[in-house]
PDB file of C-alpha atoms in Angstrom:
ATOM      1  CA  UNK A  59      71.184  40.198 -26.210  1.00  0.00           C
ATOM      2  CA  UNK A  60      70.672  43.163 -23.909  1.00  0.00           C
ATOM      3  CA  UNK A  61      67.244  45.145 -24.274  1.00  0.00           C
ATOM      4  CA  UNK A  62      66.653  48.489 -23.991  1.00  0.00           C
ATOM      5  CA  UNK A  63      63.860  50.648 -22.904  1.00  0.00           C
ATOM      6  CA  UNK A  64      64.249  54.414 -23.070  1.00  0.00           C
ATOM      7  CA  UNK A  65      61.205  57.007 -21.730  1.00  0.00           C
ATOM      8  CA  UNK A  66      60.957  60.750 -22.926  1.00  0.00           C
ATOM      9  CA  UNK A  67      59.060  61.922 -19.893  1.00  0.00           C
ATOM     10  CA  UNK A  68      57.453  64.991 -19.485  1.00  0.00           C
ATOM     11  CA  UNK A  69      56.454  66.716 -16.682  1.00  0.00           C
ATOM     12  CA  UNK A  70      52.720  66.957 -15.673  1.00  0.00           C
ATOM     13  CA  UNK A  71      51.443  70.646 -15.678  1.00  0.00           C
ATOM     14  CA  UNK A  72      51.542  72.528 -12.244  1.00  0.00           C
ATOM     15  CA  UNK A  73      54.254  70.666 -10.728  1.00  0.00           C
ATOM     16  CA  UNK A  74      58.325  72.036 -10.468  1.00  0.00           C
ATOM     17  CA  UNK A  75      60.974  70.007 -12.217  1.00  0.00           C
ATOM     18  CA  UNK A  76      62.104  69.597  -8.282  1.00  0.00           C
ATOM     19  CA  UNK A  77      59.027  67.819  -7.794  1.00  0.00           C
ATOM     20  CA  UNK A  78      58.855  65.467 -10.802  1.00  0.00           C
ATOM     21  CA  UNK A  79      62.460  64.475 -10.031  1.00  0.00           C
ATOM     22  CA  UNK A  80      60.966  63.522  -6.810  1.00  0.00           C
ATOM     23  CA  UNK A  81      57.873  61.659  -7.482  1.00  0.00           C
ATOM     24  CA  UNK A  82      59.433  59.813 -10.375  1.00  0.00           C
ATOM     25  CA  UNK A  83      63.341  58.923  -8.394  1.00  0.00           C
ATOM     26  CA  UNK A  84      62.391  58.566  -5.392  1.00  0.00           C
ATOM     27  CA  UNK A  85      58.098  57.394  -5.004  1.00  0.00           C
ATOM     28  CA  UNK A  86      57.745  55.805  -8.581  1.00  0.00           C
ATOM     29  CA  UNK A  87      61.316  54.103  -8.340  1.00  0.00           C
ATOM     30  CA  UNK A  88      59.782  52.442  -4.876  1.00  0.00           C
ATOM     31  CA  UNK A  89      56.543  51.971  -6.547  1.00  0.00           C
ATOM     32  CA  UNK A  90      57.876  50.194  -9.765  1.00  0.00           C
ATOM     33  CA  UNK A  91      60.288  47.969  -7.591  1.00  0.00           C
ATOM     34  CA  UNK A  92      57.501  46.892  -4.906  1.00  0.00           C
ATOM     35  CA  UNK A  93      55.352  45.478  -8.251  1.00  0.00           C
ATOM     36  CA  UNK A  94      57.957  44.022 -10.426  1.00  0.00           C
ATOM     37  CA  UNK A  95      59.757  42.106  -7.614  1.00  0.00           C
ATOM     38  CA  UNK A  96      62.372  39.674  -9.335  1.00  0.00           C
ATOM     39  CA  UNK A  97      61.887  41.124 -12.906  1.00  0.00           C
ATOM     40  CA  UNK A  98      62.740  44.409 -12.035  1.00  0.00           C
ATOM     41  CA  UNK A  99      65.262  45.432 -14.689  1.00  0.00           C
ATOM     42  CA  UNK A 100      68.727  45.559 -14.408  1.00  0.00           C
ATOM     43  CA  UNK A 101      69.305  48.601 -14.702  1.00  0.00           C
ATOM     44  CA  UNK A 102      66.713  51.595 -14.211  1.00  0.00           C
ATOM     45  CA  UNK A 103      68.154  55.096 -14.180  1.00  0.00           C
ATOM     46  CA  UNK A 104      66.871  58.539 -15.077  1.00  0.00           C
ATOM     47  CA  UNK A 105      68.847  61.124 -16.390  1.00  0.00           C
ATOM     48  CA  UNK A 106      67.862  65.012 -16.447  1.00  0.00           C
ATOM     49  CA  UNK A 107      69.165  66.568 -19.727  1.00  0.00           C
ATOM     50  CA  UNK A 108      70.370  70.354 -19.898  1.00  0.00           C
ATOM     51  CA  UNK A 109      69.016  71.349 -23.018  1.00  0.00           C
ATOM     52  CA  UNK A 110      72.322  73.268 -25.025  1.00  0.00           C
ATOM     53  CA  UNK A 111      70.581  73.666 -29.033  1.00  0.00           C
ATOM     54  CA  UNK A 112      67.392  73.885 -30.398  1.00  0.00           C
ATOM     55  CA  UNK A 113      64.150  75.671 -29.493  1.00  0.00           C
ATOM     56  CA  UNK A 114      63.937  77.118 -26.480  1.00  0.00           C
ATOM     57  CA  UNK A 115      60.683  75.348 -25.327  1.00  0.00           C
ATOM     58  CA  UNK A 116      62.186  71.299 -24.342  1.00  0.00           C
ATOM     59  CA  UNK A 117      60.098  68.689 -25.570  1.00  0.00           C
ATOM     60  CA  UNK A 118      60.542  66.398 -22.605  1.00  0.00           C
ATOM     61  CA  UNK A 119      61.899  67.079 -18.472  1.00  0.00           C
ATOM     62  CA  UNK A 120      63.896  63.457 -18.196  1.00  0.00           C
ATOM     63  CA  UNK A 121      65.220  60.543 -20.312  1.00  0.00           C
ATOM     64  CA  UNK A 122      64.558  56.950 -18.399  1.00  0.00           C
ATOM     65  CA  UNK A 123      66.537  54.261 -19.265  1.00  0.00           C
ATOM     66  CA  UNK A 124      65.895  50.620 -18.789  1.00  0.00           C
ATOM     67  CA  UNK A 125      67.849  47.319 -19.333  1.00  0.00           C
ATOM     68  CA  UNK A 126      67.049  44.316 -19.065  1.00  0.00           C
ATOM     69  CA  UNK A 127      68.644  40.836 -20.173  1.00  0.00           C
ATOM     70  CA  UNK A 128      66.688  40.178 -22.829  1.00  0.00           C
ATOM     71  CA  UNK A 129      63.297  40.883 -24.264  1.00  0.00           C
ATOM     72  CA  UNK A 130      61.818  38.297 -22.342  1.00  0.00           C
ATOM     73  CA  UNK A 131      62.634  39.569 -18.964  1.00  0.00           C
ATOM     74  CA  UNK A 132      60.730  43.178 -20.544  1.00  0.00           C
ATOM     75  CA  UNK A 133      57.724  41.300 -21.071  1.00  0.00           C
ATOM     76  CA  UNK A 134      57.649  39.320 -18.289  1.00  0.00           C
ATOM     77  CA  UNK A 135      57.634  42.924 -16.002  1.00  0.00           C
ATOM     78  CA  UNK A 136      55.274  45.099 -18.528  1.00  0.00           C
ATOM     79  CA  UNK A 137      52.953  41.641 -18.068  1.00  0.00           C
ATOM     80  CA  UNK A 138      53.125  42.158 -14.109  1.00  0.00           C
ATOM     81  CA  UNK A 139      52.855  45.990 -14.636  1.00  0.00           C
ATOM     82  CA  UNK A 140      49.498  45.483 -16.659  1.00  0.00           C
ATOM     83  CA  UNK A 141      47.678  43.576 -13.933  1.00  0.00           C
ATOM     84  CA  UNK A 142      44.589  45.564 -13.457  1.00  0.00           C
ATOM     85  CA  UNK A 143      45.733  46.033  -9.871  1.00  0.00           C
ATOM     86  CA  UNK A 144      49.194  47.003 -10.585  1.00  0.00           C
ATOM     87  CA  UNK A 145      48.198  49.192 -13.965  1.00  0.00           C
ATOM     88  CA  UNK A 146      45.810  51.849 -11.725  1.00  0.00           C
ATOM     89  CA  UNK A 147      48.079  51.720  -8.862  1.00  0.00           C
ATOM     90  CA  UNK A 148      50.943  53.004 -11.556  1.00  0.00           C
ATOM     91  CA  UNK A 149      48.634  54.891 -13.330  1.00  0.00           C
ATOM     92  CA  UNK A 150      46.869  56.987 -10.598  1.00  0.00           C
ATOM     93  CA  UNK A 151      51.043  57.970  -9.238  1.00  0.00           C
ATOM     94  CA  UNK A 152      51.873  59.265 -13.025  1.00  0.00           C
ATOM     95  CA  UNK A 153      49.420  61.276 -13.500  1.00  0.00           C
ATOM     96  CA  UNK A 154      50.527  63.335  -9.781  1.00  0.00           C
ATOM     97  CA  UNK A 155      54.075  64.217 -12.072  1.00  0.00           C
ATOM     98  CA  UNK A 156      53.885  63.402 -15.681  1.00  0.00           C
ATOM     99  CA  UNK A 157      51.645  64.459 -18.821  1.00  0.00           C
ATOM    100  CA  UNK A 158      50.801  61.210 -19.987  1.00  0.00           C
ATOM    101  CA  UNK A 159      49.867  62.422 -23.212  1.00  0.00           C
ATOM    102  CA  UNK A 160      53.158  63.719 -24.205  1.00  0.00           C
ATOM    103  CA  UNK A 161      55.650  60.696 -23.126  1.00  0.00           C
ATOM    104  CA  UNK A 162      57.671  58.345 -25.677  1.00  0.00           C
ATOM    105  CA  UNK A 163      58.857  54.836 -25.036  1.00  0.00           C
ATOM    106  CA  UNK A 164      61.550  53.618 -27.480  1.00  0.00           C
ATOM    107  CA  UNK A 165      62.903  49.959 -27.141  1.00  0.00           C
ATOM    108  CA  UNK A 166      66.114  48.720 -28.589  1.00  0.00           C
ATOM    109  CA  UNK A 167      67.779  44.951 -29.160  1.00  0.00           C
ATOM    110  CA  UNK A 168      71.341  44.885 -28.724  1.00  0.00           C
ATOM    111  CA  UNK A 169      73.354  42.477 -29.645  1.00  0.00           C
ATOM    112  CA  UNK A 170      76.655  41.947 -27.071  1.00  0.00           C
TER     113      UNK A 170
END
C-alpha cells in the first residue's frame, strides 16, 4: 500500500510567488529533510499549477505531494515533525511564506 499526502498551500501575504517557491523548494525542502532523517518520504515534490477555469482569484499558490510506503512510515515522520523542538522550528519557517490559515492536507491509501 502506497500513502499519499497532498498540501494545498497558499502563499503567506506580502511575499511574491518567486519567493514562496523559494522558501518552500529550496529552505523548507532542507529544513524538512534535516528533521525527518530516514523517514523522509519517498517522494516529496511540489508542483505550481497554472490556473486555466474558474474564478479568477486561485484558492491556493502550490500543490505538495508526498509518498510514502505505507501509513506507518507517515506517522512515524509527522511523530518526529511534532517534537516540540522540531514543531516551532517548522512552524516559525512557514509562517515567513505560507498563510497557515488557509492550507489543506488530504491523505490517500492506495492499494498497488
Amino acid at each position: 500500500m502506497v500513502f499519499r499526502v497532498y498540501m494545498l498551500a497558499v502563499k503567506a501575504p506580502g511575499i511574491t510567488i518567486e519567493e514562496f517557491k523559494e522558501q518552500w523548494d529550496v529552505h523548507h525542502l532542507k529544513l524538512l529533510k534535516e528533521i525527518a532523517g530516514d523517514v523522509y518520504p519517498d517522494v516529496h515534490i511540489h508542483h505550481y499549477p497554472k490556473q486555466v477555469q474558474g474564478p479568477a482569484d486561485a484558492l491556493y499558490d502550490g500543490i505538495g505531494y508526498l509518498e510514502f510506503k505505507n501509513k506507518d512510515g507517515f506517522l512515524k515522520m509527522k511523530e518526529i515533525a511534532e517534537k516540540p523542538e522540531n514543531q516551532a522550528r517548522l512552524d516559525k519557517h512557514e509562517r515567513t511564506f505560507l498563510d497557515k490559515s488557509k492550507i489543506q492536507m488530504y491523505v490517500v491509501e492506495d492499494e498497488e
